[in-house]
């Protein structure tokens, strides 16, 4: 940067400055002797308010002879290209300077030196590419700085270090690619920073740590895919954070908002695929939350309860298909919910902590099914603010196109009806089965709206959709590798907004026989489940009873005949030798059909042995 610095000082502009200073001095002398208010040609001056308005008069340079008492100088909409060293040093009383909409490409070091009273400085919509360190020297009282809509690429260390009183700073719509770590050093009073429309690819965490009293931060168009942990953790006074138009931003890491105590958070026009429950959890002072224009599909139940003080929740134009029961549980102050332009078919009263606090609901442009689930909302319709767009019924044939304000009080209960669920095909499902099989119980139901089916196990706990025992998406219950302790009565429960219906089914699992020798079925049990269609076909026995019996018979016959032949041979042989061995140990490998192969988990290769005594 040092090189750039010297370059600015060594230009022709500098020589020109000397002439200009001389000229200004001469004019200054003339002014003090004659009238103090000599309005520059083409400008409009208001002498009582001490304002000089030279807006849109095609100045190529800052005019000379500006009244020294001026409090306001408007030079916007001109063609000024450069601001010279100490350009405004005579204007010691100037409070407001507007240089927006010019062609500024260069601001020399100490350009504003001398105008120590200046409170606001506007430089937006110029062609600045760089701001030299020291350009703002002397502006110790400046409160507002606007350098938006230029082409600035980087902020260098200590660029703003003289602006100790600065409260509001916007650098929106520049092409910032980098903010140096010490760039914001000295901005000890800054309360609001706008970095909208800048192409930053990372959160300038280091630079932001300097802004200890910052209250508002606006970021647009960040090229991030995720907001890293501890990105903003030194901004303990930050109240409002706005992040928008980050098309690659999909997630906020768990600790990304760590250290913040926000009252207002907006993350919109990004690609969040879910509500960031965990990063939000500690924001107990949050009042306003806007997650509009993201690809969020669900608001899950019971996960936002820590946001005790939340009053407004906006989630417009997302892809919401469901707001689960208990979604806003704990939000006892929720006044406004705006979920316009989503894919919601309903909004149940059970989602809210209390519907009494609600004042505004945006629910237009959703494919709403007008049934008993929306009755609560229709009953409140005259006391709610729908933002000028009342919801309309879309999915039910009968009420197609009906606007919420079209209903009369009397017809509500008759039109917005639900039908209680009814479980179809109530045939007794009573399954007796051997350990190790897979069993499926069916449960189909009807109702309006379509009931959701869940299963309770014999301990009356809900069966989840994963695991050995699980509910399938078509409403069936699947028990894989049944175990004796799975036995008992299961309940299918079909429920919708109108009520529930349930159906018991029973399962009896027979344990494996204690040893492999016992293949005979005990009294009253069959090798088949009593209700064979409910046993998964793939898991049926690999052989039938006939095969088993034949195999067993052949096995025993051949086994005993071999042993007998063997003993007879040994008997004669030992007689001939004169030595008698009274016992013999015979090891054998049981044939698979004789072992417990029907269990599906045979360890039948292990040899068994028995001892025989010779007669
Ligand atoms: C300055 O003049 C312009 C154009 O003549 C006008 O639009 C603007 O309102 C004026 N501003 C002030 C502060 O008087
Ligand atoms: C900043 O982003 C805009 C839009 O994405 C793009 O047109 C522009 O070229 C980018 N500028 C830089 C310096 O990367
Ligand atoms: C961010 O913080 C979360 C929550 O503590 C943690 O689970 C995660 O591993 C962290 N990620 C990184 C990249 O540090
Ligand atoms: C958080 O902010 C609220 C008001 O916005 C304030 O009352 C509270 O004291 C703050 N908490 C902390 C820990 O700073
Ligand atoms: C919801 O947001 C949309 C779009 O921003 C707006 O038009 C509508 O008025 C809002 N509704 C309510 C109830 O605030
Ligand atoms: C449900 O799905 C399971 C596994 O996909 C299948 O075996 C069963 O037949 C299905 N039930 C019905 C009633 O369609
Ligand atoms: C079914 O409805 C009854 C009352 O109608 C209720 O007490 C019960 O809790 C409901 N059961 C389930 C599982 O929803």
XYZ file of C-alpha atoms and ligand atoms in Angstrom:
713
model
C 0.000 0.000 0.000
C 2.892 2.320 0.734
C 3.707 2.341 -2.984
C 0.156 3.318 -3.904
C 0.314 6.050 -1.375
C 3.375 7.664 -2.926
C 1.860 7.334 -6.331
C -1.047 9.524 -5.297
C 1.213 12.197 -3.943
C 3.416 12.273 -6.971
C 0.751 12.996 -9.556
C 0.039 16.132 -11.494
C -2.893 16.598 -9.234
C -0.510 17.514 -6.501
C 1.082 20.343 -8.404
C -2.367 21.492 -9.330
C -3.257 21.531 -5.644
C -0.655 24.192 -4.913
C -2.211 26.558 -7.440
C -5.614 25.797 -6.137
C -4.621 26.522 -2.553
C -3.254 29.889 -3.571
C -6.441 30.656 -5.438
C -8.589 29.596 -2.526
C -6.600 31.793 -0.176
C -7.185 34.799 -2.404
C -10.897 34.105 -2.585
C -10.986 33.591 1.162
C -9.525 37.023 1.747
C -12.026 38.576 -0.656
C -14.910 36.813 1.083
C -14.068 37.919 4.577
C -13.675 41.502 3.500
C -16.820 41.670 1.391
C -19.849 39.476 1.980
C -19.594 36.187 3.844
C -22.258 34.604 1.691
C -21.191 34.555 -1.873
C -23.113 31.692 -3.341
C -21.051 29.830 -5.955
C -22.400 30.256 -9.481
C -25.153 27.774 -10.464
C -25.681 26.764 -6.827
C -28.646 27.436 -4.606
C -27.901 28.790 -1.203
C -30.081 29.097 1.810
C -28.379 31.729 3.902
C -30.520 31.350 6.975
C -29.983 27.588 7.153
C -26.374 28.020 5.976
C -26.899 25.497 3.188
C -25.167 25.384 -0.169
C -26.855 23.222 -2.767
C -24.803 22.599 -5.895
C -26.546 19.390 -6.857
C -26.688 18.505 -10.539
C -24.898 21.513 -11.985
C -22.195 19.685 -13.952
C -19.217 20.667 -11.850
C -16.038 18.879 -12.900
C -14.214 19.878 -9.733
C -15.195 21.066 -6.298
C -16.005 24.772 -6.798
C -13.896 27.346 -5.121
C -15.173 30.165 -3.000
C -17.520 28.099 -0.925
C -18.997 30.059 1.979
C -16.933 29.338 5.100
C -19.959 29.322 7.389
C -21.735 26.640 5.377
C -23.182 23.847 7.427
C -24.432 21.766 4.494
C -22.785 21.296 1.134
C -24.528 19.262 -1.527
C -22.316 18.422 -4.497
C -24.209 15.344 -5.608
C -24.964 14.594 -9.284
C -21.917 16.333 -10.675
C -18.852 15.060 -12.485
C -16.184 15.550 -9.865
C -13.328 13.068 -10.388
C -10.878 13.798 -7.600
C -10.824 15.156 -4.083
C -7.558 16.881 -3.361
C -5.466 17.137 -0.244
C -7.304 19.377 2.240
C -9.948 20.148 -0.366
C -12.461 21.393 2.220
C -10.162 22.813 4.866
C -11.831 26.227 4.855
C -15.216 24.745 5.720
C -14.572 24.321 9.402
C -18.280 24.507 10.300
C -19.458 22.016 7.712
C -21.710 19.334 9.169
C -23.029 17.527 6.107
C -21.205 16.866 2.868
C -22.790 15.002 -0.014
C -20.615 13.907 -2.917
C -22.717 11.002 -4.103
C -23.383 10.425 -7.809
C -20.144 11.867 -9.094
C -17.303 10.261 -10.988
C -14.879 10.115 -8.106
C -11.972 7.792 -8.741
C -9.482 9.312 -6.347
C -9.568 10.683 -2.855
C -6.233 12.054 -1.792
C -4.797 11.532 1.656
C -6.159 14.051 4.173
C -8.739 15.287 1.650
C -11.106 16.248 4.459
C -8.539 17.540 6.895
C -9.810 20.720 8.522
C -13.506 19.884 8.330
C -13.419 18.530 11.834
C -17.101 19.355 12.462
C -18.336 17.057 9.720
C -21.073 14.672 10.870
C -22.178 13.010 7.642
C -20.197 12.208 4.534
C -21.800 10.599 1.504
C -19.675 9.186 -1.289
C -22.046 6.603 -2.730
C -22.379 5.837 -6.426
C -18.930 6.911 -7.492
C -16.126 4.940 -9.096
C -13.768 4.516 -6.201
C -11.637 1.389 -6.390
C -9.512 2.029 -3.375
C -9.510 4.275 -0.367
C -6.020 5.293 0.687
C -5.123 5.003 4.332
C -5.489 8.506 5.824
C -8.171 9.676 3.396
C -10.515 10.294 6.312
C -7.920 11.876 8.585
C -9.297 14.612 10.795
C -12.939 13.541 10.665
C -13.032 12.954 14.379
C -16.713 13.814 14.735
C -18.044 11.976 11.720
C -21.107 9.905 12.568
C -22.270 8.629 9.203
C -20.173 7.427 6.293
C -21.685 6.113 3.086
C -19.324 4.641 0.512
C -21.863 2.259 -0.981
C -22.072 1.452 -4.693
C -18.471 2.018 -5.617
C -16.017 -0.575 -6.887
C -13.881 -0.940 -3.811
C -12.090 -4.296 -3.691
C -10.273 -4.258 -0.359
C -10.258 -2.423 2.919
C -6.700 -1.925 4.108
C -5.459 -1.843 7.678
C -6.252 1.404 9.552
C -8.277 2.954 6.680
C -10.949 4.141 9.107
C -8.804 4.565 12.190
C -9.571 8.308 12.547
C -13.332 7.839 12.693
C -13.702 7.307 16.406
C -17.186 8.852 16.506
C -18.568 6.958 13.507
C -21.868 5.275 14.286
C -23.269 4.251 10.924
C -21.152 2.940 8.078
C -22.373 1.478 4.827
C -20.098 -0.065 2.265
C -22.898 -1.905 0.501
C -22.636 -2.833 -3.171
C -18.920 -2.760 -3.596
C -16.837 -5.610 -4.916
C -15.072 -6.324 -1.688
C -13.067 -9.483 -1.784
C -11.017 -8.895 1.315
C -11.227 -6.955 4.523
C -7.880 -6.726 6.236
C -7.721 -7.756 9.899
C -7.082 -4.222 11.198
C -9.315 -2.423 8.697
C -11.916 -1.487 11.272
C -9.483 -0.593 14.019
C -10.478 2.685 15.626
C -14.194 2.433 14.851
C -14.921 2.360 18.546
C -18.413 3.868 18.305
C -19.709 2.000 15.262
C -23.210 0.706 15.807
C -24.328 -0.305 12.367
C -22.351 -1.789 9.508
C -23.769 -2.697 6.120
C -21.720 -4.945 3.903
C -24.598 -5.790 1.570
C -23.881 -6.772 -1.964
C -20.219 -7.377 -1.360
C -18.649 -10.483 -2.774
C -16.943 -11.644 0.391
C -16.175 -15.360 0.436
C -15.603 -15.499 4.174
C -16.941 -13.744 7.211
C -14.297 -11.124 8.136
C -14.284 -12.395 11.713
C -10.942 -10.844 12.629
C -11.834 -7.386 11.345
C -15.233 -7.494 13.048
C -13.716 -8.195 16.456
C -12.672 -4.523 16.519
C -16.303 -3.399 16.480
C -17.071 -3.903 20.119
C -20.253 -1.815 20.260
C -21.757 -2.888 16.935
C -25.537 -3.270 17.144
C -26.512 -4.047 13.554
C -24.731 -6.018 10.852
C -25.995 -6.577 7.331
C -24.362 -9.095 5.034
C -25.641 -9.862 1.578
C -24.154 -12.047 -1.098
C -21.637 -13.951 0.901
C -20.056 -16.759 -1.073
C -20.260 -19.176 1.844
C -21.662 -22.705 1.989
C -21.791 -22.762 5.755
C -21.497 -20.215 8.500
C -18.497 -21.362 10.561
C -18.420 -21.721 14.326
C -17.622 -18.559 16.302
C -17.891 -16.347 13.183
C -19.225 -13.364 15.089
C -18.427 -14.196 18.670
C -16.935 -10.869 19.786
C -19.994 -8.861 18.813
C -21.603 -9.066 22.219
C -23.749 -5.975 21.663
C -25.056 -7.039 18.274
C -28.857 -6.940 18.239
C -29.684 -7.288 14.559
C -28.063 -9.604 12.045
C -29.200 -9.800 8.448
C -27.696 -12.318 6.062
C -29.266 -12.563 2.645
C -28.760 -13.628 -0.940
C -26.182 -16.277 -0.172
C -27.257 -18.919 -2.677
C -24.677 -21.418 -1.460
C -25.335 -21.061 2.253
C -26.893 -24.396 3.274
C -26.138 -24.772 6.952
C -25.240 -22.847 10.032
C -22.830 -24.777 12.220
C -23.892 -25.472 15.781
C -21.818 -22.680 17.275
C -21.958 -20.212 14.393
C -24.015 -17.693 16.341
C -22.143 -18.334 19.558
C -21.571 -15.247 21.690
C -24.423 -13.269 20.132
C -27.456 -11.973 21.998
C -29.663 -10.967 19.078
C -33.157 -9.561 19.106
C -33.574 -9.766 15.335
C -32.230 -12.344 12.936
C -32.836 -12.568 9.206
C -31.353 -15.245 6.984
C -33.206 -15.059 3.702
C -32.675 -15.874 0.041
C -30.147 -18.530 1.016
C -30.251 -22.316 0.658
C -30.882 -23.408 4.214
C -32.538 -26.818 4.090
C -33.826 -26.756 7.641
C -34.553 -24.410 10.493
C -31.188 -23.987 12.293
C -32.583 -25.098 15.668
C -29.253 -25.667 17.395
C -27.493 -22.406 16.419
C -30.626 -20.473 17.439
C -31.149 -22.155 20.751
C -29.272 -19.690 22.946
C -30.921 -16.592 21.418
C -33.444 -16.251 24.229
C -33.942 -12.526 23.589
C -34.841 -13.009 19.943
C -38.019 -11.138 19.007
C -37.922 -11.284 15.223
C -36.900 -14.244 13.061
C -37.045 -14.282 9.283
C -35.962 -17.392 7.373
C -37.887 -16.634 4.173
C -36.777 -17.817 0.739
C -34.864 -20.894 1.848
C -35.546 -24.545 1.001
C -36.973 -25.390 4.402
C -39.604 -28.162 4.280
C -40.498 -28.787 7.927
C -40.828 -26.904 11.156
C -40.325 -29.726 13.647
C -42.166 -30.053 16.914
C -40.770 -28.880 20.231
C -37.440 -27.546 18.962
C -37.926 -23.785 19.137
C -39.088 -23.640 22.735
C -36.010 -21.746 23.940
C -36.936 -18.659 21.927
C -39.137 -17.494 24.764
C -39.574 -13.925 23.598
C -40.137 -14.498 19.899
C -42.949 -12.343 18.506
C -42.593 -12.635 14.750
C -41.675 -15.615 12.636
C -41.461 -15.152 8.869
C -40.937 -18.110 6.566
C -42.342 -16.883 3.280
C -41.746 -18.601 -0.072
C -39.910 -21.607 1.278
C -40.891 -25.209 0.573
C -42.738 -25.882 3.810
C -44.925 -28.960 3.645
C -45.599 -29.397 7.333
C -45.601 -27.443 10.549
C -45.591 -30.189 13.148
C -47.641 -30.280 16.309
C -45.802 -28.371 19.029
C -43.628 -26.499 16.505
C -44.119 -23.216 18.377
C -44.475 -24.714 21.808
C -42.975 -22.407 24.412
C -43.356 -19.307 22.207
C -45.855 -17.648 24.502
C -45.512 -14.219 22.833
C -45.824 -15.190 19.168
C -47.915 -12.499 17.473
C -47.154 -12.957 13.816
C -46.589 -16.029 11.706
C -46.082 -15.485 8.014
C -45.842 -18.700 6.002
C -47.286 -17.375 2.743
C -46.290 -19.090 -0.487
C -45.436 -22.518 0.783
C -46.777 -26.057 0.281
C -48.787 -26.336 3.475
C -52.053 -28.254 3.412
C -52.981 -27.191 6.901
C -51.951 -25.283 10.000
C -53.139 -26.928 13.181
C -53.849 -25.073 16.393
C -51.695 -27.676 18.126
C -48.597 -26.192 16.535
C -48.910 -23.094 18.707
C -48.233 -22.546 22.334
C -51.446 -20.580 22.431
C -53.480 -19.233 19.533
C -54.701 -16.400 21.767
C -51.542 -14.313 21.261
C -51.726 -14.466 17.458
C -52.555 -11.204 15.729
C -51.335 -11.786 12.149
C -51.168 -14.923 10.061
C -49.879 -15.073 6.494
C -51.113 -18.316 4.968
C -52.090 -17.307 1.433
C -50.756 -19.217 -1.554
C -50.681 -22.592 0.154
C -52.615 -25.661 -1.093
C -54.877 -25.636 1.950
C -57.299 -28.465 2.652
C -60.200 -26.785 4.393
C -61.323 -29.302 6.987
C -61.789 -29.369 10.746
C -58.065 -28.707 11.273
C -58.491 -25.140 10.036
C -61.708 -24.476 11.909
C -59.844 -22.660 14.687
C -58.310 -20.250 12.174
C -61.607 -19.590 10.426
C -63.271 -18.913 13.748
C -60.647 -16.236 14.446
C -60.671 -14.876 10.899
C -62.340 -11.559 11.689
C -59.859 -10.805 14.447
C -56.743 -11.712 12.507
C -54.650 -9.678 10.113
C -54.021 -11.719 6.978
C -51.808 -9.017 5.476
C -54.534 -8.184 2.950
C -54.450 -11.719 1.511
C -56.833 -14.107 3.253
C -56.040 -17.806 2.774
C -58.044 -19.780 0.228
C -59.099 -23.413 0.187
C -57.507 -25.342 -2.620
C -57.410 -29.071 -2.190
C -60.967 -29.999 -1.263
C -63.234 -30.312 -4.254
C -66.262 -28.948 -2.486
C -64.622 -25.768 -1.202
C -62.223 -25.170 -4.081
C -61.345 -21.487 -4.321
C -63.228 -20.418 -1.205
C -61.675 -17.460 0.507
C -61.536 -17.475 4.307
C -63.702 -14.368 4.390
C -66.405 -16.016 2.216
C -67.653 -18.253 4.998
C -70.535 -17.227 7.187
C -70.387 -18.144 10.854
C -73.289 -20.579 10.613
C -71.912 -22.774 7.865
C -68.436 -23.229 9.324
C -69.009 -26.416 11.357
C -70.900 -28.075 8.501
C -68.433 -27.268 5.777
C -65.162 -27.754 7.599
C -65.552 -31.331 8.637
C -63.262 -34.248 9.234
C -64.067 -37.942 9.234
C -62.723 -40.053 12.061
C -60.268 -42.761 11.053
C -61.513 -46.273 10.617
C -59.221 -49.261 10.385
C -60.260 -51.444 7.469
C -60.081 -55.221 7.335
C -60.363 -55.958 11.032
C -59.591 -59.653 10.557
C -57.930 -61.178 13.610
C -54.189 -61.271 13.139
C -52.830 -63.832 15.590
C -49.419 -65.104 14.583
C -47.593 -68.066 16.107
C -44.139 -68.430 14.749
C -40.712 -69.903 15.465
C -37.893 -67.671 16.555
C -35.892 -66.124 13.702
C -38.626 -65.422 11.157
C -39.843 -62.106 9.839
C -43.438 -61.208 10.520
C -45.457 -58.378 8.944
C -48.764 -57.167 10.354
C -51.014 -55.121 8.107
C -53.024 -52.084 9.033
C -54.890 -49.975 6.537
C -57.272 -47.203 7.406
C -59.450 -44.511 5.962
C -60.584 -41.122 7.176
C -60.535 -37.454 6.211
C -57.863 -36.149 6.375
C -56.008 -39.375 5.656
C -55.062 -40.827 9.047
C -51.502 -41.370 10.083
C -50.805 -44.911 11.247
C -48.563 -45.745 14.151
C -47.945 -48.890 16.179
C -47.660 -49.464 19.904
C -45.616 -52.380 21.190
C -46.773 -54.671 24.046
C -45.213 -52.173 26.488
C -47.435 -49.499 24.811
C -44.455 -47.522 23.496
C -44.480 -46.144 19.946
C -42.592 -48.270 17.439
C -40.214 -46.156 15.367
C -39.548 -46.487 11.659
C -36.060 -47.872 12.113
C -34.718 -50.961 13.815
C -35.525 -54.665 13.917
C -39.117 -53.897 14.855
C -40.326 -50.996 12.758
C -43.335 -49.395 11.139
C -43.222 -49.303 7.361
C -44.276 -46.308 5.328
C -47.371 -48.161 4.099
C -48.606 -48.573 7.672
C -47.484 -52.174 8.194
C -45.511 -53.352 11.223
C -42.463 -55.466 10.489
C -40.699 -57.637 13.075
C -37.517 -59.171 11.724
C -35.770 -62.188 13.333
C -38.557 -62.544 15.868
C -37.397 -63.332 19.401
C -39.439 -64.924 22.190
C -39.522 -61.630 24.086
C -41.226 -59.954 21.105
C -44.363 -61.923 21.941
C -47.388 -59.963 23.037
C -50.161 -57.740 21.785
C -49.307 -54.874 19.429
C -51.741 -52.083 18.589
C -52.195 -50.325 15.305
C -53.414 -46.753 15.921
C -54.808 -44.697 13.057
C -55.344 -41.068 13.987
C -56.259 -37.789 12.390
C -57.607 -34.462 13.569
C -61.011 -36.045 14.176
C -59.866 -38.850 16.470
C -58.300 -42.290 16.392
C -59.081 -45.945 15.892
C -57.003 -48.885 17.033
C -56.644 -52.594 16.358
C -54.812 -55.207 18.448
C -52.750 -57.962 16.834
C -50.886 -60.697 18.651
C -47.589 -62.397 18.186
C -46.392 -65.629 19.865
C -42.799 -66.571 19.272
C -41.548 -70.023 20.123
C -37.960 -70.207 21.301
C -35.458 -72.599 19.738
C -35.406 -75.982 21.387
C -32.737 -76.000 24.113
C -30.577 -78.647 22.337
C -30.188 -79.792 18.762
C -31.304 -83.352 19.576
C -34.931 -82.422 20.117
C -36.632 -81.966 16.776
C -40.086 -82.932 17.784
C -42.702 -80.271 18.012
C -44.425 -79.935 21.342
C -48.133 -80.504 21.607
C -50.230 -77.706 20.175
C -47.488 -76.038 18.114
C -47.152 -76.339 14.456
C -44.082 -75.510 12.454
C -46.195 -72.946 10.594
C -47.706 -69.776 11.892
C -51.434 -70.123 12.253
C -51.992 -67.192 9.915
C -49.526 -67.980 7.197
C -50.036 -64.905 4.910
C -48.591 -62.659 7.576
C -45.299 -64.519 7.565
C -42.973 -63.175 4.988
C -42.808 -65.650 2.121
C -39.067 -65.331 1.673
C -38.500 -66.512 5.177
C -40.499 -69.767 4.900
C -38.809 -73.064 5.864
C -36.395 -74.308 3.245
C -38.015 -77.771 3.409
C -41.312 -79.283 4.481
C -42.131 -81.791 7.209
C -42.066 -84.766 4.857
C -38.523 -83.994 3.804
C -37.531 -83.590 7.421
C -38.953 -86.968 8.423
C -37.401 -88.831 5.475
C -34.046 -87.162 6.059
C -34.187 -87.949 9.765
C -35.219 -91.562 9.188
C -32.498 -92.187 6.574
C -30.050 -90.491 8.868
C -30.856 -92.614 11.892
C -31.078 -95.870 9.924
C -27.737 -95.379 8.230
C -26.141 -94.150 11.427
C -27.244 -97.110 13.540
C -26.488 -99.667 10.848
C -22.927 -98.325 10.462
C -22.401 -98.325 14.224
C -23.794 -101.857 14.532
C -21.561 -103.195 11.731
C -18.651 -101.522 13.366
C -19.319 -103.057 16.750
C -19.807 -106.521 15.340
C -16.494 -106.165 13.521
C -14.751 -104.922 16.660
C -16.277 -107.722 18.738
C -14.880 -110.443 16.486
C -11.599 -108.661 16.036
C -11.065 -108.194 19.769
C -12.087 -111.866 20.392
C -9.359 -112.900 17.943
C -6.713 -110.655 19.557
C -7.690 -111.592 23.126
C -7.749 -107.992 24.303
C -11.078 -106.431 25.198
C -11.801 -102.688 25.123
C -15.026 -102.020 26.949
C -15.820 -98.507 25.791
C -15.563 -96.605 22.543
C -15.923 -92.876 21.927
C -17.367 -91.949 18.580
C -17.301 -88.414 17.255
C -19.739 -87.434 14.545
C -20.773 -84.326 12.675
C -24.561 -84.120 12.683
C -26.127 -83.735 9.277
C -27.588 -80.338 8.641
C -31.118 -81.650 8.356
C -30.829 -83.201 11.764
C -29.577 -80.101 13.463
C -31.425 -76.865 14.038
C -31.008 -75.592 10.493
C -34.585 -74.346 10.443
C -33.544 -71.602 12.805
C -31.495 -69.905 10.142
C -28.536 -69.592 12.464
C -27.180 -73.134 12.681
C -23.763 -73.776 14.143
C -24.216 -77.340 13.028
C -20.633 -77.998 11.985
C -19.498 -78.424 15.553
C -18.841 -82.133 16.158
C -20.698 -83.972 18.924
C -19.507 -87.118 20.595
C -20.936 -89.936 22.628
C -19.527 -92.915 24.430
C -20.746 -96.518 24.094
C -20.025 -99.405 26.346
C -19.395 -102.829 24.873
C -21.452 -105.714 26.186
C -30.658 20.509 -3.809
O -31.080 20.725 -5.138
C -31.631 19.592 -5.776
C -31.863 19.941 -7.235
O -32.003 21.270 -7.424
C -32.873 19.219 -5.039
O -33.446 18.076 -5.640
C -32.525 18.885 -3.597
O -33.665 18.598 -2.856
C -31.793 20.041 -2.949
N -31.299 19.608 -1.676
C -31.315 20.346 -0.573
C -30.769 19.743 0.654
O -31.748 21.471 -0.580
C -19.425 -9.996 -7.517
O -20.621 -10.756 -7.723
C -21.357 -10.318 -8.841
C -22.635 -11.118 -8.891
O -22.478 -12.372 -8.338
C -20.513 -10.499 -10.107
O -21.239 -10.038 -11.208
C -19.231 -9.709 -9.944
O -18.408 -9.943 -11.054
C -18.494 -10.126 -8.702
N -17.336 -9.268 -8.520
C -16.165 -9.726 -8.165
C -15.098 -8.728 -8.022
O -15.968 -10.893 -7.935
C -19.121 -26.506 15.357
O -19.795 -26.594 16.593
C -20.614 -27.746 16.724
C -21.391 -27.641 18.019
O -20.550 -27.567 19.117
C -19.743 -28.986 16.675
O -20.541 -30.130 16.791
C -18.996 -29.009 15.355
O -18.129 -30.103 15.320
C -18.218 -27.721 15.160
N -17.682 -27.724 13.801
C -16.451 -27.342 13.502
C -16.066 -27.426 12.077
O -15.688 -26.939 14.365
C -29.265 -9.654 25.922
O -30.064 -8.619 25.381
C -31.127 -8.198 26.198
C -31.944 -7.139 25.493
O -31.770 -7.118 24.155
C -30.611 -7.674 27.524
O -31.685 -7.313 28.366
C -29.788 -8.764 28.190
O -29.213 -8.275 29.372
C -28.698 -9.224 27.253
N -28.025 -10.349 27.870
C -26.716 -10.433 27.932
C -26.162 -11.641 28.586
O -26.003 -9.567 27.484
C -46.384 -12.125 4.538
O -45.361 -11.835 3.623
C -45.824 -11.456 2.339
C -44.631 -11.338 1.452
O -43.619 -10.625 2.041
C -46.588 -10.150 2.475
O -47.048 -9.752 1.212
C -47.743 -10.375 3.409
O -48.431 -9.152 3.610
C -47.270 -10.906 4.746
N -48.404 -11.271 5.555
C -48.550 -10.872 6.819
C -49.743 -11.338 7.525
O -47.710 -10.165 7.361
C -46.031 -52.800 2.945
O -44.652 -52.886 2.576
C -44.077 -54.138 2.890
C -42.592 -54.032 2.592
O -42.342 -53.158 1.563
C -44.761 -55.236 2.086
O -44.204 -56.485 2.429
C -46.232 -55.245 2.443
O -46.893 -56.158 1.623
C -46.855 -53.878 2.233
N -48.191 -53.890 2.753
C -49.234 -53.458 2.070
C -50.557 -53.538 2.759
O -49.114 -53.023 0.956
C -57.228 -41.817 20.972
O -58.328 -40.993 21.313
C -58.621 -40.969 22.704
C -59.832 -40.100 22.915
O -60.657 -40.095 21.819
C -57.449 -40.419 23.469
O -57.703 -40.465 24.849
C -56.222 -41.251 23.178
O -55.102 -40.694 23.810
C -55.978 -41.331 21.688
N -54.877 -42.232 21.465
C -53.877 -41.959 20.677
C -52.792 -42.958 20.594
O -53.797 -40.917 20.047
